[in-house]
mmCIF file of C-alpha atoms in Angstrom:
data_model
loop_
_atom_site.group_PDB
_atom_site.id
_atom_site.type_symbol
_atom_site.label_atom_id
_atom_site.label_comp_id
_atom_site.label_asym_id
_atom_site.label_seq_id
_atom_site.Cartn_x
_atom_site.Cartn_y
_atom_site.Cartn_z
ATOM 1 C CA MET A 128 -10.565 10.357 5.227
ATOM 2 C CA LYS A 129 -14.211 9.600 4.382
ATOM 3 C CA PRO A 130 -14.585 12.569 1.993
ATOM 4 C CA ILE A 131 -11.456 11.472 0.141
ATOM 5 C CA ALA A 132 -12.816 7.919 -0.129
ATOM 6 C CA VAL A 133 -16.100 9.175 -1.549
ATOM 7 C CA LEU A 134 -14.230 11.401 -4.015
ATOM 8 C CA LEU A 135 -12.012 8.548 -5.235
ATOM 9 C CA VAL A 136 -14.920 6.124 -5.582
ATOM 10 C CA THR A 137 -16.971 8.739 -7.443
ATOM 11 C CA ALA A 138 -14.052 9.490 -9.764
ATOM 12 C CA ALA A 139 -13.484 5.793 -10.395
ATOM 13 C CA LEU A 140 -17.150 5.191 -11.182
ATOM 14 C CA SER A 141 -17.387 8.199 -13.482
ATOM 15 C CA LEU A 142 -14.372 6.962 -15.420
ATOM 16 C CA SER A 143 -15.597 3.371 -15.556
ATOM 17 C CA GLY A 144 -16.701 3.876 -19.155
ATOM 18 C CA GLN A 145 -13.047 4.352 -20.106
ATOM 19 C CA ASP A 146 -12.028 0.674 -19.994
ATOM 20 C CA ALA A 147 -11.549 0.683 -16.210
ATOM 21 C CA VAL A 148 -10.731 -2.724 -14.727
ATOM 22 C CA LEU A 149 -11.259 -3.940 -11.160
ATOM 23 C CA GLY A 150 -8.442 -5.786 -9.451
ATOM 24 C CA ALA A 151 -6.867 -6.963 -6.217
ATOM 25 C CA ARG A 152 -3.385 -6.947 -4.758
ATOM 26 C CA VAL A 153 -1.800 -9.132 -2.081
ATOM 27 C CA HIS A 154 1.605 -8.374 -0.639
ATOM 28 C CA GLY A 155 4.220 -9.230 1.910
ATOM 29 C CA LEU A 156 5.755 -6.378 3.880
ATOM 30 C CA LEU A 157 9.300 -6.349 5.215
ATOM 31 C CA PRO A 158 9.401 -3.535 7.819
ATOM 32 C CA MET A 159 12.479 -1.349 8.035
ATOM 33 C CA GLY A 160 13.727 1.329 10.431
ATOM 34 C CA ASP A 161 11.311 2.206 13.239
ATOM 35 C CA LEU A 162 8.788 -0.497 12.278
ATOM 36 C CA LYS A 163 11.515 -3.139 12.364
ATOM 37 C CA ASP A 164 12.501 -2.152 15.919
ATOM 38 C CA LEU A 165 8.893 -1.840 17.073
ATOM 39 C CA THR A 166 7.789 -5.312 15.918
ATOM 40 C CA ASN A 167 11.105 -7.198 16.184
ATOM 41 C CA ASN A 168 11.347 -7.505 12.385
ATOM 42 C CA GLN A 169 8.022 -9.363 11.990
ATOM 43 C CA VAL A 170 7.000 -9.780 8.344
ATOM 44 C CA GLY A 171 3.618 -8.223 7.555
ATOM 45 C CA LEU A 172 0.860 -9.036 5.100
ATOM 46 C CA GLY A 173 -1.541 -6.858 3.184
ATOM 47 C CA ALA A 174 -4.243 -6.721 0.562
ATOM 48 C CA ALA A 175 -6.018 -4.103 -1.510
ATOM 49 C CA VAL A 176 -8.780 -3.704 -4.064
ATOM 50 C CA PHE A 177 -8.289 -1.259 -6.906
ATOM 51 C CA VAL A 178 -9.618 0.140 -10.171
ATOM 52 C CA ASP A 179 -7.156 0.440 -13.088
ATOM 53 C CA ILE A 180 -8.080 3.456 -15.210
ATOM 54 C CA PRO A 181 -6.060 3.631 -18.458
ATOM 55 C CA HIS A 182 -4.906 7.065 -19.492
ATOM 56 C CA SER A 183 -2.810 8.244 -22.428
ATOM 57 C CA GLY A 184 0.861 7.593 -23.102
ATOM 58 C CA GLY A 185 1.183 4.342 -21.138
ATOM 59 C CA LEU A 186 -0.185 5.947 -17.951
ATOM 60 C CA VAL A 187 -2.630 4.017 -15.739
ATOM 61 C CA LEU A 188 -4.237 5.540 -12.631
ATOM 62 C CA ARG A 189 -5.121 3.125 -9.850
ATOM 63 C CA PRO A 190 -7.192 4.336 -6.873
ATOM 64 C CA LEU A 191 -7.094 1.659 -4.170
ATOM 65 C CA LEU A 192 -8.359 0.747 -0.732
ATOM 66 C CA GLY A 193 -6.058 -1.543 1.226
ATOM 67 C CA LEU A 194 -4.909 -2.775 4.584
ATOM 68 C CA GLN A 195 -1.682 -3.962 6.137
ATOM 69 C CA TYR A 196 -0.996 -6.023 9.236
ATOM 70 C CA ILE A 197 2.290 -6.610 11.031
ATOM 71 C CA PRO A 198 1.841 -9.198 13.822
ATOM 72 C CA GLN A 199 2.987 -8.737 17.400
ATOM 73 C CA GLY A 200 6.685 -8.795 17.999
ATOM 74 C CA SER A 201 8.857 -8.005 21.016
ATOM 75 C CA THR A 202 9.491 -4.278 21.124
ATOM 76 C CA ALA A 203 13.181 -3.317 21.238
ATOM 77 C CA GLY A 204 14.028 -1.469 24.457
ATOM 78 C CA LEU A 205 10.774 -2.468 26.230
ATOM 79 C CA PRO A 206 11.178 -5.960 27.733
ATOM 80 C CA GLY A 207 7.872 -7.804 28.101
ATOM 81 C CA THR A 208 6.079 -5.581 25.561
ATOM 82 C CA LYS A 209 4.802 -6.857 22.239
ATOM 83 C CA THR A 210 3.591 -4.481 19.537
ATOM 84 C CA SER A 211 1.491 -4.987 16.406
ATOM 85 C CA VAL A 212 0.863 -2.455 13.649
ATOM 86 C CA THR A 213 -2.055 -2.151 11.217
ATOM 87 C CA SER A 214 -3.023 0.386 8.591
ATOM 88 C CA VAL A 215 -5.977 1.097 6.347
ATOM 89 C CA ASP A 216 -4.838 2.793 3.156
ATOM 90 C CA LEU A 217 -6.640 5.008 0.679
ATOM 91 C CA MET A 218 -4.080 5.589 -2.051
ATOM 92 C CA LEU A 219 -3.744 6.641 -5.675
ATOM 93 C CA ASP A 220 -1.128 4.746 -7.682
ATOM 94 C CA ALA A 221 0.194 6.032 -10.991
ATOM 95 C CA LEU A 222 1.675 3.340 -13.245
ATOM 96 C CA TRP A 223 3.787 4.282 -16.275
ATOM 97 C CA PHE A 224 4.450 1.677 -18.951
ATOM 98 C CA PRO A 225 7.365 2.903 -21.115
ATOM 99 C CA ASN A 226 6.290 0.554 -23.946
ATOM 100 C CA ASP A 227 2.732 2.063 -23.907
ATOM 101 C CA ASP A 228 1.239 -1.434 -23.353
ATOM 102 C CA PRO A 229 -0.485 -1.718 -19.929
ATOM 103 C CA ASP A 230 -1.152 -5.434 -20.544
ATOM 104 C CA HIS A 231 2.495 -6.568 -20.857
ATOM 105 C CA GLY A 232 5.933 -5.463 -19.761
ATOM 106 C CA PRO A 233 7.729 -3.407 -17.136
ATOM 107 C CA TYR A 234 6.370 -0.310 -15.422
ATOM 108 C CA LEU A 235 7.186 2.280 -12.785
ATOM 109 C CA VAL A 236 4.710 2.887 -9.963
ATOM 110 C CA GLY A 237 4.315 5.848 -7.614
ATOM 111 C CA SER A 238 1.754 6.174 -4.802
ATOM 112 C CA VAL A 239 0.306 8.945 -2.676
ATOM 113 C CA GLY A 240 -2.615 8.964 -0.270
ATOM 114 C CA GLY A 241 -3.804 8.671 3.302
ATOM 115 C CA GLN A 242 -3.039 5.909 5.782
ATOM 116 C CA GLN A 243 -4.868 5.288 9.073
ATOM 117 C CA TRP A 244 -2.250 3.704 11.364
ATOM 118 C CA ARG A 245 -2.931 1.780 14.583
ATOM 119 C CA VAL A 246 -0.039 0.817 16.871
ATOM 120 C CA SER A 247 -1.097 -1.571 19.664
ATOM 121 C CA ALA A 248 1.254 -2.639 22.463
ATOM 122 C CA THR A 249 0.480 -5.292 25.102
ATOM 123 C CA GLY A 250 2.410 -6.502 28.126
ATOM 124 C CA THR A 251 4.563 -4.388 30.430
ATOM 125 C CA SER A 252 3.886 -1.069 28.627
ATOM 126 C CA PRO A 253 0.412 -1.393 27.039
ATOM 127 C CA SER A 254 -0.852 1.363 24.748
ATOM 128 C CA THR A 255 -2.877 1.949 21.606
ATOM 129 C CA GLN A 256 -2.204 4.873 19.311
ATOM 130 C CA THR A 257 -3.890 5.839 16.049
ATOM 131 C CA ALA A 258 -2.934 8.440 13.479
ATOM 132 C CA THR A 259 -3.980 9.361 9.956
ATOM 133 C CA ARG A 260 -0.981 10.387 7.906
ATOM 134 C CA LEU A 261 0.297 10.934 4.392
ATOM 135 C CA GLY A 262 1.638 7.798 2.733
ATOM 136 C CA LEU A 263 4.091 7.705 -0.170
ATOM 137 C CA GLY A 264 5.494 4.808 -2.136
ATOM 138 C CA GLY A 265 7.242 3.897 -5.323
ATOM 139 C CA GLY A 266 8.845 1.048 -7.151
ATOM 140 C CA LEU A 267 8.961 -1.230 -10.163
ATOM 141 C CA GLY A 268 6.471 -3.693 -11.592
ATOM 142 C CA TYR A 269 6.089 -6.167 -14.394
ATOM 143 C CA GLN A 270 2.779 -7.029 -16.048
ATOM 144 C CA LEU A 271 3.156 -10.723 -16.888
ATOM 145 C CA SER A 272 -0.194 -10.977 -18.690
ATOM 146 C CA PRO A 273 -3.315 -8.823 -19.062
ATOM 147 C CA ARG A 274 -4.475 -10.220 -15.691
ATOM 148 C CA LEU A 275 -1.362 -10.926 -13.583
ATOM 149 C CA GLY A 276 1.423 -8.586 -12.451
ATOM 150 C CA VAL A 277 4.173 -8.389 -9.808
ATOM 151 C CA GLU A 278 5.632 -5.373 -8.011
ATOM 152 C CA ALA A 279 8.453 -4.420 -5.649
ATOM 153 C CA ARG A 280 7.982 -1.099 -3.915
ATOM 154 C CA GLY A 281 9.066 0.934 -0.930
ATOM 155 C CA LEU A 282 6.721 2.770 1.431
ATOM 156 C CA TRP A 283 7.087 5.752 3.745
ATOM 157 C CA SER A 284 4.668 7.370 6.207
ATOM 158 C CA PRO A 285 5.390 9.559 9.275
ATOM 159 C CA VAL A 286 3.109 7.776 11.788
ATOM 160 C CA GLN A 287 4.155 9.758 14.865
ATOM 161 C CA LYS A 288 6.832 12.262 15.778
ATOM 162 C CA ASN A 289 9.185 9.427 16.799
ATOM 163 C CA LEU A 290 7.842 6.702 14.460
ATOM 164 C CA THR A 291 8.201 6.636 10.690
ATOM 165 C CA ALA A 292 6.774 3.650 8.837
ATOM 166 C CA THR A 293 9.139 2.437 6.130
ATOM 167 C CA GLY A 294 9.309 -0.907 4.443
ATOM 168 C CA LEU A 295 9.629 -2.992 1.312
ATOM 169 C CA MET A 296 6.569 -4.601 -0.273
ATOM 170 C CA ILE A 297 6.555 -7.511 -2.696
ATOM 171 C CA SER A 298 3.148 -7.716 -4.400
ATOM 172 C CA ALA A 299 1.095 -9.750 -6.823
ATOM 173 C CA THR A 300 -1.764 -8.034 -8.653
ATOM 174 C CA LEU A 301 -4.740 -9.625 -10.349
ATOM 175 C CA ARG A 302 -7.099 -7.802 -12.705
ATOM 176 C CA PHE A 303 -10.606 -9.222 -13.083
#
């Protein structure tokens, strides 16, 4: 994952002369499917830093580095075991503004990148597992002002053979 990080940072810096803007995102994460069962439906939190790089035709590219944390919850089917889940994300978002104005209005967002997952269980069946996997996401956003935006998006990542991370994220973004 380190070479990809260096590549994205280098690309972001080389494009910084093209009106690139630094920003941050905070979000709540509602786990679904396997994550819901693993953490007893605990709500997660996350944050990311990003660079918005305007492109043509209402397209904005957004390389980002983020993290997510879902606190310990009782694991379904394993009495006495509590599991927490974390991830470090290196993603590339593509935002499309149909009105060609990246400072105001609705947009579609799609994401692809790598996610380093860590699943930690304590109690009766303790274990720690890590995996680096492909992460995908997509959703809708609304840029309220040139600095503030909101997003609702889904995420998907095949963490292990029997564990797929899926969830719904509600985010606020701030451009500096």
